[in-house]
Short mmCIF file of C-alpha atoms in Angstrom, two decimals:
data_model
loop_
_atom_site.label_atom_id
_atom_site.label_comp_id
_atom_site.label_asym_id
_atom_site.label_seq_id
_atom_site.Cartn_x
_atom_site.Cartn_y
_atom_site.Cartn_z
CA SER A 1 -26.16 17.28 34.76
CA GLN A 2 -28.04 14.33 36.22
CA GLN A 3 -30.68 16.43 37.92
CA GLY A 4 -34.10 15.17 38.86
CA GLU A 5 -37.07 17.47 39.27
CA GLU A 6 -39.56 16.61 41.98
CA ASP A 7 -43.26 17.31 41.87
CA PRO A 8 -45.21 18.60 43.72
CA GLN A 9 -43.04 21.09 45.57
CA ALA A 10 -45.14 20.66 48.70
CA LEU A 11 -47.66 18.07 49.84
CA SER A 12 -49.77 18.04 52.99
CA ILE A 13 -51.77 14.98 54.01
CA GLN A 14 -53.35 13.38 57.05
CA GLU A 15 -51.74 10.55 58.95
CA GLY A 16 -52.75 7.22 57.48
CA GLU A 17 -53.15 8.54 53.95
CA ASN A 18 -50.83 7.66 51.08
CA ALA A 19 -48.37 10.19 49.69
CA THR A 20 -47.20 10.17 46.09
CA MET A 21 -44.29 12.20 44.80
CA ASN A 22 -43.03 12.33 41.26
CA CYS A 23 -39.65 12.84 39.67
CA SER A 24 -38.81 13.66 36.08
CA TYR A 25 -35.40 13.56 34.47
CA LYS A 26 -33.92 14.38 31.12
CA THR A 27 -31.07 12.04 30.23
CA SER A 28 -30.65 8.29 30.16
CA ILE A 29 -30.03 6.71 33.54
CA ASN A 30 -28.37 3.71 35.06
CA ASN A 31 -30.46 4.00 38.20
CA LEU A 32 -32.62 6.49 40.06
CA GLN A 33 -32.40 7.11 43.78
CA TRP A 34 -34.69 8.67 46.35
CA TYR A 35 -33.45 10.42 49.47
CA ARG A 36 -35.14 11.93 52.53
CA GLN A 37 -34.03 14.98 54.46
CA ASN A 38 -35.17 15.86 57.95
CA SER A 39 -34.70 19.26 59.54
CA GLY A 40 -32.49 20.70 56.81
CA ARG A 41 -29.61 18.40 57.63
CA GLY A 42 -28.02 15.44 55.86
CA LEU A 43 -29.92 13.34 53.39
CA VAL A 44 -30.65 9.68 53.98
CA HIS A 45 -30.77 7.22 51.13
CA LEU A 46 -34.18 5.51 50.87
CA ILE A 47 -34.25 3.34 47.80
CA LEU A 48 -32.56 2.78 44.46
CA ILE A 49 -34.27 1.48 41.35
CA ARG A 50 -32.22 0.34 38.38
CA SER A 51 -33.06 1.25 34.81
CA ASN A 52 -34.16 -2.31 34.00
CA GLU A 53 -36.61 -2.40 36.91
CA ARG A 54 -40.14 -1.04 36.80
CA GLU A 55 -41.16 -1.27 40.43
CA LYS A 56 -39.48 -1.76 43.76
CA HIS A 57 -40.73 -2.03 47.31
CA SER A 58 -39.10 -1.35 50.65
CA GLY A 59 -41.36 -1.45 53.68
CA ARG A 60 -44.02 1.23 53.20
CA LEU A 61 -42.18 2.65 50.20
CA ARG A 62 -43.01 1.81 46.62
CA VAL A 63 -41.01 3.24 43.74
CA THR A 64 -41.90 2.99 40.08
CA LEU A 65 -39.81 3.87 37.08
CA ASP A 66 -40.98 4.60 33.56
CA THR A 67 -37.93 5.08 31.36
CA SER A 68 -40.06 5.83 28.31
CA LYS A 69 -41.48 8.86 30.11
CA LYS A 70 -38.28 9.57 32.01
CA SER A 71 -40.19 9.64 35.25
CA SER A 72 -40.34 7.96 38.62
CA SER A 73 -42.77 8.03 41.50
CA LEU A 74 -42.35 7.44 45.21
CA LEU A 75 -45.37 6.21 47.11
CA ILE A 76 -45.44 6.19 50.90
CA THR A 77 -48.33 4.13 52.18
CA ALA A 78 -50.08 4.56 55.52
CA SER A 79 -48.13 7.73 56.22
CA ARG A 80 -47.02 8.70 59.71
CA ALA A 81 -46.17 12.03 61.26
CA ALA A 82 -42.54 10.88 61.31
CA ASP A 83 -42.58 10.78 57.50
CA THR A 84 -42.69 14.57 57.51
CA ALA A 85 -39.55 15.53 55.58
CA SER A 86 -38.30 16.68 52.21
CA TYR A 87 -37.85 14.02 49.56
CA PHE A 88 -35.36 14.24 46.70
CA CYS A 89 -34.66 12.15 43.65
CA SER A 90 -31.43 11.88 41.75
CA GLN A 91 -30.23 9.97 38.75
CA GLY A 92 -27.32 7.58 38.89
CA GLY A 93 -25.26 6.58 35.95
CA SER A 94 -22.57 9.17 35.84
CA GLU A 95 -19.77 10.11 38.14
CA LYS A 96 -21.88 12.46 40.23
CA LEU A 97 -25.42 12.83 41.43
CA VAL A 98 -27.23 16.11 41.67
CA PHE A 99 -30.57 16.83 43.26
CA GLY A 100 -33.64 18.89 42.52
CA LYS A 101 -35.40 21.11 45.03
CA GLY A 102 -37.37 18.23 46.47
CA THR A 103 -40.92 17.67 47.64
CA LYS A 104 -41.72 18.91 51.12
CA LEU A 105 -44.12 16.42 52.69
CA THR A 106 -46.10 17.29 55.80
CA VAL A 107 -48.05 14.53 57.50
CA ASN A 108 -50.56 15.94 59.95
CA PRO A 109 -51.44 13.81 62.99
CA GLY B 1 -15.40 6.03 60.94
CA ALA B 2 -18.95 4.79 60.96
CA GLY B 3 -20.29 7.66 58.90
CA VAL B 4 -19.47 10.97 57.30
CA SER B 5 -18.58 13.60 59.87
CA GLN B 6 -18.42 17.35 59.46
CA SER B 7 -17.06 20.11 61.63
CA PRO B 8 -17.96 22.50 62.98
CA SER B 9 -21.69 21.78 63.22
CA ASN B 10 -22.38 25.50 63.43
CA LYS B 11 -20.27 28.48 62.46
CA VAL B 12 -21.08 32.13 62.94
CA THR B 13 -18.73 34.60 61.32
CA GLU B 14 -18.55 38.22 60.39
CA LYS B 15 -18.81 39.43 56.83
CA GLY B 16 -15.40 39.56 55.19
CA LYS B 17 -13.81 36.83 57.30
CA ASP B 18 -12.55 33.52 55.90
CA VAL B 19 -13.99 30.20 57.05
CA GLU B 20 -12.92 26.60 56.71
CA LEU B 21 -15.35 23.70 56.82
CA ARG B 22 -14.13 20.16 57.29
CA CYS B 23 -15.45 16.83 56.04
CA ASP B 24 -14.30 13.35 57.04
CA PRO B 25 -15.73 10.83 54.57
CA ILE B 26 -16.37 7.17 55.16
CA SER B 27 -13.12 5.24 55.04
CA GLY B 28 -12.52 3.75 51.64
CA HIS B 29 -14.94 5.99 49.78
CA THR B 30 -13.18 7.45 46.79
CA ALA B 31 -15.81 10.02 45.85
CA LEU B 32 -16.52 13.11 47.94
CA TYR B 33 -19.08 15.84 47.27
CA TRP B 34 -19.85 19.26 48.70
CA TYR B 35 -23.33 20.77 48.48
CA ARG B 36 -24.90 23.95 49.75
CA GLN B 37 -28.49 24.36 50.83
CA SER B 38 -29.97 27.75 51.53
CA LEU B 39 -33.01 28.02 53.78
CA GLY B 40 -35.99 26.28 52.18
CA GLN B 41 -34.11 25.51 49.00
CA GLY B 42 -32.82 22.40 47.30
CA LEU B 43 -29.27 21.17 47.26
CA GLU B 44 -26.79 23.11 45.17
CA PHE B 45 -23.84 21.07 43.98
CA LEU B 46 -20.50 22.76 44.66
CA ILE B 47 -17.59 20.42 43.98
CA TYR B 48 -16.81 16.74 43.46
CA PHE B 49 -13.63 14.77 44.11
CA GLN B 50 -13.04 11.33 42.66
CA GLY B 51 -9.86 9.52 43.60
CA ASN B 52 -6.79 11.22 42.18
CA SER B 53 -8.64 12.85 39.31
CA ALA B 54 -8.89 16.59 38.97
CA PRO B 55 -11.92 17.78 40.95
CA ASP B 56 -15.11 18.89 39.24
CA LYS B 57 -15.41 22.51 40.38
CA SER B 58 -18.27 23.40 38.07
CA GLY B 59 -20.64 24.21 40.94
CA LEU B 60 -18.48 26.66 42.85
CA PRO B 61 -20.39 29.99 42.81
CA SER B 62 -17.35 32.28 42.80
CA ASP B 63 -13.58 32.30 43.14
CA ARG B 64 -14.02 32.96 46.86
CA PHE B 65 -14.87 29.28 47.20
CA SER B 66 -12.22 26.58 47.06
CA ALA B 67 -11.83 23.05 48.32
CA GLU B 68 -9.12 20.52 48.68
CA ARG B 69 -8.93 16.90 49.58
CA THR B 70 -5.73 15.74 51.18
CA GLY B 71 -4.52 12.18 50.83
CA GLY B 72 -7.76 11.16 49.19
CA SER B 73 -9.61 11.40 52.49
CA VAL B 74 -10.39 14.53 54.50
CA SER B 75 -11.67 17.53 52.60
CA THR B 76 -11.73 21.21 53.50
CA LEU B 77 -14.05 23.75 51.92
CA THR B 78 -12.75 27.30 52.26
CA ILE B 79 -14.81 30.42 51.76
CA GLN B 80 -12.81 33.63 51.60
CA ARG B 81 -14.18 37.09 52.38
CA THR B 82 -17.56 35.68 53.38
CA GLN B 83 -20.74 37.45 52.34
CA GLN B 84 -24.19 37.29 53.91
CA GLU B 85 -25.48 35.33 50.93
CA ASP B 86 -23.00 32.57 51.83
CA SER B 87 -25.17 31.75 54.84
CA ALA B 88 -26.45 28.22 54.32
CA VAL B 89 -26.03 24.63 55.43
CA TYR B 90 -23.00 23.06 53.79
CA LEU B 91 -23.35 19.33 53.29
CA CYS B 92 -20.67 16.82 52.50
CA ALA B 93 -21.27 13.35 51.11
CA SER B 94 -19.10 10.42 50.10
CA SER B 95 -19.64 7.32 48.03
CA GLU B 96 -17.91 4.32 46.61
CA TRP B 97 -17.21 5.10 43.00
CA SER B 98 -19.25 2.93 40.76
CA ARG B 99 -21.16 3.73 37.64
CA ALA B 100 -23.74 1.12 38.53
CA TYR B 101 -24.41 2.04 42.12
CA ASN B 102 -23.30 5.23 43.80
CA GLU B 103 -25.47 5.83 46.83
CA GLN B 104 -24.25 8.91 48.63
CA PHE B 105 -23.80 9.00 52.39
CA PHE B 106 -24.27 12.43 53.86
CA GLY B 107 -22.79 14.11 56.88
CA PRO B 108 -24.91 16.18 59.29
CA GLY B 109 -23.84 19.43 57.69
CA THR B 110 -22.31 22.68 58.87
CA ARG B 111 -24.69 25.59 59.36
CA LEU B 112 -22.86 28.76 58.37
CA THR B 113 -24.21 32.14 59.40
CA VAL B 114 -22.54 35.26 58.09
CA LEU B 115 -23.47 38.38 60.03
#
């Protein structure tokens, strides 16, 4: 399967701090995607990084990819209370994506 | 439609009853996925449809679970003889099929409670 494993399982920070979440995977990828889930409902796509990219930015989000270590990180800078959510990674490159258990981020005001 | 829709948004049923959950994917999306998420857990893949190909049913937890996709669009997930452990949020997603880029668009989910 194309499952990513997120780390840590839970992260609690203060508003304004940066949050870093990691993702490890096992097989070769075409791309890696990060999603956010609020309130146990549908996931929202955040950012996609292709296998030939090492870093990508989108607003306050920064994603890195290290294919030699089969790992990716998601950095949220200047966090806000509204960033409180669960974050999931998933590999792309096959017909289906599957997700790990995610990182539950809590940003305290 | 503008996004993936699911119905009902909430379903409460009694143990042993059958339930049907519906998913309307984004028009033109050839791939459709069903996931299940129990309280505080990650997403559990259930089934995947891609165009006219045979569905990937590898994630279905038991033969009480089945799904179909009619006309390559709307999908129905059926759970027969529901059990309390079936209580979860059932999420549907669709995507354009592409090996290079297959962002999934999720519906709001159906929260199933089996009493």
